[in-house]
XYZ file of N, CA, C and O in Angstrom:
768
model
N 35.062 -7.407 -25.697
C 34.182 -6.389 -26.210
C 35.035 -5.225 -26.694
O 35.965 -4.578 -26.211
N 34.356 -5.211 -27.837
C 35.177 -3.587 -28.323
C 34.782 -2.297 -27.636
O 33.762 -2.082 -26.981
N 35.703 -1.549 -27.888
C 35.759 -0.054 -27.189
C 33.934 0.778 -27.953
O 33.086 1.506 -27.436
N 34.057 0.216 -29.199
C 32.636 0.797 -29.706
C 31.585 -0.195 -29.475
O 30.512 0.338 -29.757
N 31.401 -1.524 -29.047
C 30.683 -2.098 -28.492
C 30.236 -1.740 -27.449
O 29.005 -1.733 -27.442
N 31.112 -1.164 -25.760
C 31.265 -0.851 -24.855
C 30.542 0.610 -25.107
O 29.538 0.623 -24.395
N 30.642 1.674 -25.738
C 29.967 2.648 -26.080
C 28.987 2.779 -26.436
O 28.367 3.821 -26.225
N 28.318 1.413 -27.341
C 27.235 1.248 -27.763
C 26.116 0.787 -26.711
O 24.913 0.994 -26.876
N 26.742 0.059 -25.483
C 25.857 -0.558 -24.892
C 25.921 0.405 -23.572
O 24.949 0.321 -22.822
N 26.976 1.321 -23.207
C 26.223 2.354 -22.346
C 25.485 3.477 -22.769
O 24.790 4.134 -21.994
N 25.664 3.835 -24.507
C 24.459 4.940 -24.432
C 22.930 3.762 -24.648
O 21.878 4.122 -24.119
N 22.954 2.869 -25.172
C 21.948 2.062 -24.654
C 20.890 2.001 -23.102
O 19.697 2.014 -22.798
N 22.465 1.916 -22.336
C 21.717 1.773 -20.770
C 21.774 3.370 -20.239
O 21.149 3.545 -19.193
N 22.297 4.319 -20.688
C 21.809 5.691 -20.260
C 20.338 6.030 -20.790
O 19.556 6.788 -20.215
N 20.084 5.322 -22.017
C 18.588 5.638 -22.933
C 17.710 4.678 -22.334
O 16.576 5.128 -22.170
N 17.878 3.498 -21.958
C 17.370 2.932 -20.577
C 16.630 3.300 -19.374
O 15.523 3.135 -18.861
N 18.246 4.131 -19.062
C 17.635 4.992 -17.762
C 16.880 5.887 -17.666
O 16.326 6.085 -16.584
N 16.588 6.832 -18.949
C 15.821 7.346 -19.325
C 14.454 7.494 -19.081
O 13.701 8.202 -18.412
N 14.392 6.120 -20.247
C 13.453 5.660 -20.445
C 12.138 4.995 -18.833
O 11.003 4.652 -18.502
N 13.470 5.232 -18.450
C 12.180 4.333 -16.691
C 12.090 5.663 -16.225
O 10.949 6.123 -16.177
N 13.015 6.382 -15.873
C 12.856 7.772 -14.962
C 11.158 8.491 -15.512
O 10.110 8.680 -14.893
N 11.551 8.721 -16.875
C 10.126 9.232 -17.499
C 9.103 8.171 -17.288
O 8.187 8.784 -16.739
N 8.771 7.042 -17.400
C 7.843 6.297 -16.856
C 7.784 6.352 -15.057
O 6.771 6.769 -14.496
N 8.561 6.048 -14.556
C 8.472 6.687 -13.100
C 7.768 8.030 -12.834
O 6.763 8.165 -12.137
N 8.564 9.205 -13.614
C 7.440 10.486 -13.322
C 6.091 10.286 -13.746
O 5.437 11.187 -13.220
N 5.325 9.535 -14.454
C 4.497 9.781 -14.917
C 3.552 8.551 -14.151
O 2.440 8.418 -14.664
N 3.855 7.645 -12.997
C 3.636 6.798 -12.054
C 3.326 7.671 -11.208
O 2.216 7.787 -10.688
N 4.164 8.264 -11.034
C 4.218 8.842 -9.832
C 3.038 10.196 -9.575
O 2.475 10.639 -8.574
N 3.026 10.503 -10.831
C 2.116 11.673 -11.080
C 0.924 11.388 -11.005
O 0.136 12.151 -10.446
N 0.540 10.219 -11.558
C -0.842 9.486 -11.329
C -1.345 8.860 -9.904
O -2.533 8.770 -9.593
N 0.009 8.345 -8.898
C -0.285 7.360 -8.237
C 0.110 8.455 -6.935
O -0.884 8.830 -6.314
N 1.415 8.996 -6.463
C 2.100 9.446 -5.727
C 3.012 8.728 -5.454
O 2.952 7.512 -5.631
N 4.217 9.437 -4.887
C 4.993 8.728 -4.481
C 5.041 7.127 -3.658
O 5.753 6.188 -4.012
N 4.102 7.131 -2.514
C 4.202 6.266 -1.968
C 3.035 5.152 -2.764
O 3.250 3.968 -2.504
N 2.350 5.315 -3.299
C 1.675 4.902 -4.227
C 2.106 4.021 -5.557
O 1.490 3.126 -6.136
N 3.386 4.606 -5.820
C 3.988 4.221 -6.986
C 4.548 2.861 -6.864
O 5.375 2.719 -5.963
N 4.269 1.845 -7.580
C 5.498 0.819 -7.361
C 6.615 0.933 -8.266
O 6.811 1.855 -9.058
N 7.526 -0.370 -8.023
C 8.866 -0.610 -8.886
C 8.212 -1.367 -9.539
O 8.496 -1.062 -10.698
N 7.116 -2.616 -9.577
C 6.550 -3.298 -10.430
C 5.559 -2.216 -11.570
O 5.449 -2.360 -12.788
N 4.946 -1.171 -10.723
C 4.152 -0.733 -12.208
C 5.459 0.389 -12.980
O 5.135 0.919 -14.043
N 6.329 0.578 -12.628
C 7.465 1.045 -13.413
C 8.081 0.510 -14.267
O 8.229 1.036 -15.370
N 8.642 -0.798 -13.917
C 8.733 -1.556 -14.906
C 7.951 -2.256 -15.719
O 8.318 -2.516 -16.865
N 6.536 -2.732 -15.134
C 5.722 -2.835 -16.369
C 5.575 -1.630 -17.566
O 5.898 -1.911 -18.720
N 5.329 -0.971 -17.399
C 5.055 0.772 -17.736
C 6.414 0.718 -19.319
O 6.136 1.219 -20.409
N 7.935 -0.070 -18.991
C 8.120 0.118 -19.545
C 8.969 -1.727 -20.168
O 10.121 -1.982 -20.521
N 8.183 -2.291 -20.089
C 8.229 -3.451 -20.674
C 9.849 -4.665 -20.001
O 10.544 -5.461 -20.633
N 9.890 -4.134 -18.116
C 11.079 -5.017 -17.706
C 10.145 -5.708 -16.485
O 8.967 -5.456 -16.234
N 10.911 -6.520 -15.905
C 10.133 -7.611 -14.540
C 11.083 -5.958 -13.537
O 11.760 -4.971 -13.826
N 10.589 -6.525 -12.522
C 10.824 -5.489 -11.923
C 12.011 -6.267 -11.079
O 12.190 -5.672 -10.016
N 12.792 -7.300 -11.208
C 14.118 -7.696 -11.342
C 14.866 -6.830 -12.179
O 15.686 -6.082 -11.647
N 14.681 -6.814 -13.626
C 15.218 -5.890 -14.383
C 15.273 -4.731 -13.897
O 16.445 -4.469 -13.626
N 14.494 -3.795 -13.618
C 14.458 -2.454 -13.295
C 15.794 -2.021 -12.406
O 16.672 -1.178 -12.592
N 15.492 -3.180 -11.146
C 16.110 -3.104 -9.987
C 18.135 -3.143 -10.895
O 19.050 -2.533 -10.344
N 18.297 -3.712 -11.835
C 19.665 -3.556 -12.064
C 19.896 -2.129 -12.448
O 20.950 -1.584 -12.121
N 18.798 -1.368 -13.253
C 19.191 -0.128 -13.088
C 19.056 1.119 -11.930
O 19.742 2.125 -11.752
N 18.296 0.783 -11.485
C 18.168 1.407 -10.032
C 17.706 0.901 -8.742
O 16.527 0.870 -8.391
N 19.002 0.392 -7.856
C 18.491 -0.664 -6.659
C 17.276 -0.325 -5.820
O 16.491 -1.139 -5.334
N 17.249 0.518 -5.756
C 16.354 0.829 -4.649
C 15.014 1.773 -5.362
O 15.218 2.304 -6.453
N 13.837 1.916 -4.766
C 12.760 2.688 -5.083
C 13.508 4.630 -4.649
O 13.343 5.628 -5.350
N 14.151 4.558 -3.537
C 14.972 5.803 -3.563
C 16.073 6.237 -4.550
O 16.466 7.378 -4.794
N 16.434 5.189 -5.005
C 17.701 5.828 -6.011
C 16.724 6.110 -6.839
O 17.189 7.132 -7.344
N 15.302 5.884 -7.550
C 14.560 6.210 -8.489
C 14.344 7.385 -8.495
O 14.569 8.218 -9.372
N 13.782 7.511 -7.252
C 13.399 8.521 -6.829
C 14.144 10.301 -7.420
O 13.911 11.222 -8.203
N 15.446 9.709 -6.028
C 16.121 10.947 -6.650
C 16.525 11.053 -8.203
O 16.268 12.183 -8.619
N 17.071 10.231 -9.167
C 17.023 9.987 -10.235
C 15.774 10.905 -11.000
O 15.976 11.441 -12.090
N 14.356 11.018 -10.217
C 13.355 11.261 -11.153
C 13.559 13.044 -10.931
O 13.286 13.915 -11.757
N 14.151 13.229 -9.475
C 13.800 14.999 -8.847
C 14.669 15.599 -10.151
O 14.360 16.464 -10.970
N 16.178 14.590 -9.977
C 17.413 15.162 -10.369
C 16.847 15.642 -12.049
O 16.960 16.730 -12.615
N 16.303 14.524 -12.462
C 15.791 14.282 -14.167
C 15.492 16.150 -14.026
O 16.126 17.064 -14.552
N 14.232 16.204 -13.070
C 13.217 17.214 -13.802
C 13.660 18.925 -13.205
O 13.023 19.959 -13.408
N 14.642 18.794 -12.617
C 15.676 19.967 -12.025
C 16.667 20.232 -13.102
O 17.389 21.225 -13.006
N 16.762 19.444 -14.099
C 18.070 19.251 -15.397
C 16.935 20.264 -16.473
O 17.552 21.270 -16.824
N 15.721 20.246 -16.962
C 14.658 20.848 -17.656
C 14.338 21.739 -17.215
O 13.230 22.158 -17.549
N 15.122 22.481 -16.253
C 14.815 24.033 -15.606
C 16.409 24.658 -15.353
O 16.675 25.788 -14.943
N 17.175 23.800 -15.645
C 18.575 24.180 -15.019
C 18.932 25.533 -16.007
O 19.100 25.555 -17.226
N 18.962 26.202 -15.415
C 19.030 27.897 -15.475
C 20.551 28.328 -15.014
O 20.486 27.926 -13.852
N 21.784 28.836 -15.131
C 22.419 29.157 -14.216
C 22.147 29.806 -13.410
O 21.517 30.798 -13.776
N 22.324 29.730 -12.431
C 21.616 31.128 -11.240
C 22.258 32.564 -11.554
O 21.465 33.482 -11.341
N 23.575 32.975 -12.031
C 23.570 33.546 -12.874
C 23.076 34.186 -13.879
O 23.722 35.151 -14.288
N 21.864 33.847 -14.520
C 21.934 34.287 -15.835
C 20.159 34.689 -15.623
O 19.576 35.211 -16.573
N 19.243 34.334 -14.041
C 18.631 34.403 -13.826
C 18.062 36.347 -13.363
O 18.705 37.072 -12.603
N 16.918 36.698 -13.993
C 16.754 37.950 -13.536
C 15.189 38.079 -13.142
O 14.584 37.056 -13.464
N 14.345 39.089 -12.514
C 13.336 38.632 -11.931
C 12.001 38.977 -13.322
O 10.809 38.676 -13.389
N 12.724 39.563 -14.060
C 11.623 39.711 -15.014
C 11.300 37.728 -15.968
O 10.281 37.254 -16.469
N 12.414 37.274 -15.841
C 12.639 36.003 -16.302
C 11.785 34.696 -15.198
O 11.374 33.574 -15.496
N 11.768 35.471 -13.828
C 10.506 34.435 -13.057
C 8.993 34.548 -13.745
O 8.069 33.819 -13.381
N 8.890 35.328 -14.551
C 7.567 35.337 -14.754
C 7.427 34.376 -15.844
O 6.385 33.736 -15.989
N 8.596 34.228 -16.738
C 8.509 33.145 -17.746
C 8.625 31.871 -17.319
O 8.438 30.906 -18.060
N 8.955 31.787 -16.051
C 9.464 30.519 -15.852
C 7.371 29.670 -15.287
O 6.695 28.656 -15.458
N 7.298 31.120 -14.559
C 5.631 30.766 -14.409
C 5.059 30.396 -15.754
O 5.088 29.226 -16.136
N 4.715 31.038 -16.236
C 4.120 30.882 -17.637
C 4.200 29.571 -18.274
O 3.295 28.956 -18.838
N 5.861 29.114 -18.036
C 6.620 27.645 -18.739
C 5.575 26.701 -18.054
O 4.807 25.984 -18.694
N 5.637 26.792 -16.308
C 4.984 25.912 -15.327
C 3.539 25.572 -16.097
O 3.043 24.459 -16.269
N 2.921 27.113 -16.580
C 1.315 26.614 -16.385
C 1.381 25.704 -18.027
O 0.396 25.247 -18.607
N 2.141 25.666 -18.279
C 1.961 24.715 -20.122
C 2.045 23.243 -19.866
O 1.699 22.357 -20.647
N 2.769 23.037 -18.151
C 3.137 21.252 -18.587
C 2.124 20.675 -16.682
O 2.693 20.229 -15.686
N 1.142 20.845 -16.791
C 0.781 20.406 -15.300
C 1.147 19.068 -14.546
O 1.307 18.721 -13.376
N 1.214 18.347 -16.104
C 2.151 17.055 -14.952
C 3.054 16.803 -14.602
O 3.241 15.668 -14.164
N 3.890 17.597 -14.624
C 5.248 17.668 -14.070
C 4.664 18.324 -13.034
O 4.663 17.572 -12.060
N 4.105 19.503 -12.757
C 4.401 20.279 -11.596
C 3.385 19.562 -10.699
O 3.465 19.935 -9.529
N 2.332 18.513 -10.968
C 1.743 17.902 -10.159
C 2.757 16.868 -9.680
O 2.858 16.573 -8.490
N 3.351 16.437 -10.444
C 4.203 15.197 -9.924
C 4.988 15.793 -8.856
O 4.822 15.309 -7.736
N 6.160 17.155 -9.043
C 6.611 17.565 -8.220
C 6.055 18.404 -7.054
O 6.756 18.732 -6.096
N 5.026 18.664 -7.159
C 4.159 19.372 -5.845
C 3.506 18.441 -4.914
O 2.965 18.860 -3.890
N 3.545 16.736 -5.342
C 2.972 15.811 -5.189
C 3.982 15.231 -3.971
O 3.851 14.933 -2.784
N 5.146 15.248 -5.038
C 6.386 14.731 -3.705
C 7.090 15.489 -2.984
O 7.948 15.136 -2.176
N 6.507 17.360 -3.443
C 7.281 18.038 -2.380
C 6.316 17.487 -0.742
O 6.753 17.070 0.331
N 4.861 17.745 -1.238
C 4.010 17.852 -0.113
C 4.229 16.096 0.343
O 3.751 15.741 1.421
N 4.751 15.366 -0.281
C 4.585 13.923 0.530
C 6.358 13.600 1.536
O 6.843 12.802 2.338
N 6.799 15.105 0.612
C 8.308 15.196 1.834
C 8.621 15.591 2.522
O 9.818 15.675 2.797
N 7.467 16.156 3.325
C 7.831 16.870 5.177
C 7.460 15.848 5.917
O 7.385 16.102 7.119
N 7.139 14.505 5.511
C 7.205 13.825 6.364
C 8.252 12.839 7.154
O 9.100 12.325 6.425
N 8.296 12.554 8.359
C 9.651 12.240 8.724
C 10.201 11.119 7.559
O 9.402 10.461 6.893
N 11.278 11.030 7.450
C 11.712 9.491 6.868
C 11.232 9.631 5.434
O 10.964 8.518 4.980
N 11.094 10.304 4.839
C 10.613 10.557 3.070
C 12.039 10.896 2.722
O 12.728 11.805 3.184
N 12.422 9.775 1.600
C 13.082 9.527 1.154
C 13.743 10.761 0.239
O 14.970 10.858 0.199
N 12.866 11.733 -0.522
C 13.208 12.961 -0.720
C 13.646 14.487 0.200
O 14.257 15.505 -0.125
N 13.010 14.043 1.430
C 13.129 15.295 2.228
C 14.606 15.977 2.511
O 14.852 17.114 2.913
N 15.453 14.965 2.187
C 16.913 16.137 1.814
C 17.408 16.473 0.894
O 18.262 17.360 0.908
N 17.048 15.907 -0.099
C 16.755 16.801 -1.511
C 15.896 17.361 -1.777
O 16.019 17.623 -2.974
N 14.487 17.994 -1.189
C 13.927 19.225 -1.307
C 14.720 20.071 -0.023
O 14.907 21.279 -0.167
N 15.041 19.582 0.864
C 15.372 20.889 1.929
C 16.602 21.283 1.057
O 16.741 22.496 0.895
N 17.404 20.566 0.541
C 18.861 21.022 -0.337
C 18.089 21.875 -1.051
O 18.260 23.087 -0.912
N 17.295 21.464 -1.767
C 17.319 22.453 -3.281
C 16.162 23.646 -2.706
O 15.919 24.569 -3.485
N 15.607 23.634 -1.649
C 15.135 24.923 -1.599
C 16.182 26.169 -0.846
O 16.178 27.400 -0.802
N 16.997 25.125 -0.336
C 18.200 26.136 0.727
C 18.316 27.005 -0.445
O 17.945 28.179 -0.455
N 19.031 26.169 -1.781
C 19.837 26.540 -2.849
C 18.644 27.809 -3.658
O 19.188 28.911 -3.737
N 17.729 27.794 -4.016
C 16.808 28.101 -4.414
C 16.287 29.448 -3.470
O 16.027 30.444 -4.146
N 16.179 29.529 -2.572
C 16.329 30.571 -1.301
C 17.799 31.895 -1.791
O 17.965 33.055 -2.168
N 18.338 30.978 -1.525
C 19.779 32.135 -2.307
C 19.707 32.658 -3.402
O 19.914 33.861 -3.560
N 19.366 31.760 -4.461
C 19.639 32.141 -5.903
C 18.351 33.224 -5.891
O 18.630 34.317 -6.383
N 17.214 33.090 -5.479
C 16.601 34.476 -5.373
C 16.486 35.547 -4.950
O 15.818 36.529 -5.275
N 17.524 35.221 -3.807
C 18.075 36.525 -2.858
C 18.961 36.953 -3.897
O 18.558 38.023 -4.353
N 19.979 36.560 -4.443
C 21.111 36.738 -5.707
C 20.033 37.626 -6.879
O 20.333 38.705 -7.388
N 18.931 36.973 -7.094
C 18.290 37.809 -8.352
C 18.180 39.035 -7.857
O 18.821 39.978 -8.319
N 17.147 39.167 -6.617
C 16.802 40.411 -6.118
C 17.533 41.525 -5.735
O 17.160 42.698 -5.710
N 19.281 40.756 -5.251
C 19.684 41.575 -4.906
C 20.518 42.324 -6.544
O 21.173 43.366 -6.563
N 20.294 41.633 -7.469
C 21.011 42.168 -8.910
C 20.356 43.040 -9.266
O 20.830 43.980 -9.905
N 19.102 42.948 -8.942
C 17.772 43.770 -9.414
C 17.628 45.405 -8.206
O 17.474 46.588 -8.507
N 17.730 44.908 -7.211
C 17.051 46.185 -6.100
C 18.072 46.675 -5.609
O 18.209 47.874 -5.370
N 19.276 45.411 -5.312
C 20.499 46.260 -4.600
C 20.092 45.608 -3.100
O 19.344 44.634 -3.011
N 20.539 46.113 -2.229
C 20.492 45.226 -0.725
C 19.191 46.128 -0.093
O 18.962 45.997 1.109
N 18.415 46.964 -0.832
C 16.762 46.650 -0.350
C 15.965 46.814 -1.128
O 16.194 47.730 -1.918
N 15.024 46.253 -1.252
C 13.893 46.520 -2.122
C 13.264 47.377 -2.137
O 13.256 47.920 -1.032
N 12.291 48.158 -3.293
C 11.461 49.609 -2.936
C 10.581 49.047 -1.461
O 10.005 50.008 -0.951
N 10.401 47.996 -0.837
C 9.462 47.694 -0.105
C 9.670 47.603 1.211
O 8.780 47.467 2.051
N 11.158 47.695 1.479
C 12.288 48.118 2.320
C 12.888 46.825 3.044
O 13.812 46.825 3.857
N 12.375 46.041 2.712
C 13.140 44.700 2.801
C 14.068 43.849 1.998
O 14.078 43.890 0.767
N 15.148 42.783 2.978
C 16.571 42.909 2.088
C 15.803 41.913 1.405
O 14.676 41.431 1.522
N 17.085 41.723 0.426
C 16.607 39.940 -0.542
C 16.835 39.162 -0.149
O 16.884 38.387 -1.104
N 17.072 38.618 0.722
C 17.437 37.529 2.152
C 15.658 37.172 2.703
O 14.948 36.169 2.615
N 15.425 38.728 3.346
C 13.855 38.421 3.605
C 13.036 38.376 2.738
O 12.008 37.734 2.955
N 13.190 38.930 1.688
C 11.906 38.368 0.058
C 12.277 37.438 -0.145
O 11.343 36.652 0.011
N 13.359 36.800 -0.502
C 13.516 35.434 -0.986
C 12.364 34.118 -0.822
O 11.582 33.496 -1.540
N 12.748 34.140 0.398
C 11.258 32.795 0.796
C 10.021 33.244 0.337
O 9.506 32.494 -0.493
N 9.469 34.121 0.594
C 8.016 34.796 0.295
C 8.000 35.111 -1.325
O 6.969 35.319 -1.964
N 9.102 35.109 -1.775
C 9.550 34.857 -3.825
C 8.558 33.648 -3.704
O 7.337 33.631 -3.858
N 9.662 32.379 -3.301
C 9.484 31.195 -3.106
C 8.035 30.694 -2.858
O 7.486 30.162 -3.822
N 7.536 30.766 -2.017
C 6.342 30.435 -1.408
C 5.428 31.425 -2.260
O 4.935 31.813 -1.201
N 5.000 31.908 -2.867
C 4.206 32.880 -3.782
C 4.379 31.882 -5.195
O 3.433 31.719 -5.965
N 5.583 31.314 -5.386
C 5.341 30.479 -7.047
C 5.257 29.270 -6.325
O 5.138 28.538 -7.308
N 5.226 28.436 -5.293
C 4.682 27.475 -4.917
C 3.293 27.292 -4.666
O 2.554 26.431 -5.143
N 3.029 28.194 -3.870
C 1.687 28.740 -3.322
C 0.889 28.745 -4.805
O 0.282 27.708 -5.073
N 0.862 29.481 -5.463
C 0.428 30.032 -7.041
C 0.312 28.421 -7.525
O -0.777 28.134 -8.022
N 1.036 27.631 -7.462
C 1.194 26.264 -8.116
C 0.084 25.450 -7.665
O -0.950 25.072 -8.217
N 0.540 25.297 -6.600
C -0.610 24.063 -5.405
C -2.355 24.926 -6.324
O -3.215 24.345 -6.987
N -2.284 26.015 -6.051
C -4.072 26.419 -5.824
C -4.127 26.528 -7.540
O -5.277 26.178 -7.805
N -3.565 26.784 -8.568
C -3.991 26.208 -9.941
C -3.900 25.080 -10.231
O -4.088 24.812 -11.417
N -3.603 24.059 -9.361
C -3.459 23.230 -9.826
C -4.759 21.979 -9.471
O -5.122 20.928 -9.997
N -5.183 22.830 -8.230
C -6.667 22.468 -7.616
C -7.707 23.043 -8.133
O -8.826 22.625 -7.836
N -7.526 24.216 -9.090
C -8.249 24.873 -9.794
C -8.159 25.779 -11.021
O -8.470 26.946 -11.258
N -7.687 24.916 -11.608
C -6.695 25.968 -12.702
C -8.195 27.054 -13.241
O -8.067 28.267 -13.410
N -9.493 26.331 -13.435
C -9.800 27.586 -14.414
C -10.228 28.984 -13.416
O -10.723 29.922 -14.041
N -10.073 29.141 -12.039
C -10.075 30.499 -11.470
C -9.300 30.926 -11.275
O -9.281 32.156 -11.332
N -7.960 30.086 -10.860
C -6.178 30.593 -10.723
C -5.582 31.435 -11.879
O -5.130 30.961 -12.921
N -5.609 32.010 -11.738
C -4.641 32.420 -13.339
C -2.919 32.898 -12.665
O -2.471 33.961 -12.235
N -2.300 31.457 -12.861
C -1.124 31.767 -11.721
C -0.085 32.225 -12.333
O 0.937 32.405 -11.670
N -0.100 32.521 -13.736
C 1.260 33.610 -14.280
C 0.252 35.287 -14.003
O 0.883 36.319 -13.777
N -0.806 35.293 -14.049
C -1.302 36.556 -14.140
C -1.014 37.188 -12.583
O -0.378 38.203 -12.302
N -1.716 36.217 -11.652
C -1.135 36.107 -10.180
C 0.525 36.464 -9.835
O 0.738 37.351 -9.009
N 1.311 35.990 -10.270
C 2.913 36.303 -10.226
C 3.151 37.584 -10.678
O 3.748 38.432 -10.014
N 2.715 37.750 -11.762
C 3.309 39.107 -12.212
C 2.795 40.335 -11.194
O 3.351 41.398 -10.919
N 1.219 39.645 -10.635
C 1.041 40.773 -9.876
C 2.061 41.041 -8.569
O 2.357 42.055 -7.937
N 2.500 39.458 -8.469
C 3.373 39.557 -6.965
C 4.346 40.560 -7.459
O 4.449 41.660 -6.915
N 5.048 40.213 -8.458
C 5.955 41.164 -8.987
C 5.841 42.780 -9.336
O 6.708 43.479 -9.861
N 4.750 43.101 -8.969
C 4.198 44.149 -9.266
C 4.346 44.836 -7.511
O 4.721 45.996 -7.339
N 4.062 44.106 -6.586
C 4.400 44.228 -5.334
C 5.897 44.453 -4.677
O 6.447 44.960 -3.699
N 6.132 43.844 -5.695
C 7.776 44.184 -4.948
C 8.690 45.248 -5.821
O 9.898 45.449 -5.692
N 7.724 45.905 -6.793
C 8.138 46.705 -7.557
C 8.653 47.072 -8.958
O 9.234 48.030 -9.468
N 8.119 45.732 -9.399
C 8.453 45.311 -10.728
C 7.257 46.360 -11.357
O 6.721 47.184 -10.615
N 6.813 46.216 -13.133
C 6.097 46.705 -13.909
C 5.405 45.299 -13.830
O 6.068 44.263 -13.791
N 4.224 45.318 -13.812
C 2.997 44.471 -13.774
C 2.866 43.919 -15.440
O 1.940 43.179 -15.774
């Protein structure tokens, strides 16, 4: 095999992989995680679910494969992140609901023991915990007008655009969950 043969046939199987991850989220979004099979995944995208399995052995390597996918479509440097910029990121949320159902779907199906995701949400909220303590503290300095550090707002950041998520998403037309955020932000001292 040639060197451009060999090139040809892994951006092939990266567009592959692709191609199932996005059929996986969108399984998964409908069905839930534990709900989901490897057979309606690969039907979904025209392989036996032998096939599938060569690109991803296990229903967990999918898995993370699908978190990792939809964490790459938000990847922000934490850096470059400021708190007037959480409100856009709300706003972004309320335009695509099946993503954030899919992922609110498998956060809430990963506190359970043995869920195959539960150390990649506890990772990425550790990480996610900081990077908003990091915003707040770029923004307020080591306290907020509210007299708490960004260490202790951080989670309650957190849990306010989660929180905001889950209940529009059970009710979007009374939620208005970017209008909701900004007010949080209005609480901790932002301009409303």
């Amino acid at each position: 095999m040639s060197y451009g043969d060999a090139m040809n046939a892994r951006v092939r199987s990266e567009e592959r992989r692709a191609e199932i991850v996005r059929a996986a989220l969108e399984v998964i979004a409908e069905r839930g995680y534990r709900g989901a099979s490897l057979a309606a995944v690969a039907e979904r995208v025209g392989l036996t679910q032998q096939g599938l399995l060569h690109y991803f052995p296990t229903k967990d390597a999918l898995l993370v494969a699908v978190l990792k996918d939809r964490d790459q479509w938000d990847a922000v440097p934490a850096t470059q992140w400021r708190v007037d910029l959480l409100a856009s990121l709300v706003e972004y949320n309320a335009m695509r609901p099946g993503i954030i159902q899919t992922f609110s779907a498998l956060l809430g199906e990963s506190v359970t023991e043995g869920h195959p995701a539960r150390a990649y949400f506890t990772g990425r909220y550790r990480q996610v915990r900081e990077n908003m303590a990091a915003v707040l503290r770029a923004e307020y300095g080591e306290r907020l007008p509210n007299g708490l550090t960004p260490e202790r707002t951080a989670p309650l950041l957190v849990a306010v655009m989660d929180g905001l998520q889950y209940q529009w998403l059970l009710d979007p037309e009374s939620v208005d969950m970017p209008g909701a955020f900004r007010d949080f932000l209005a609480l901790l001292g932002e301009e409303a």
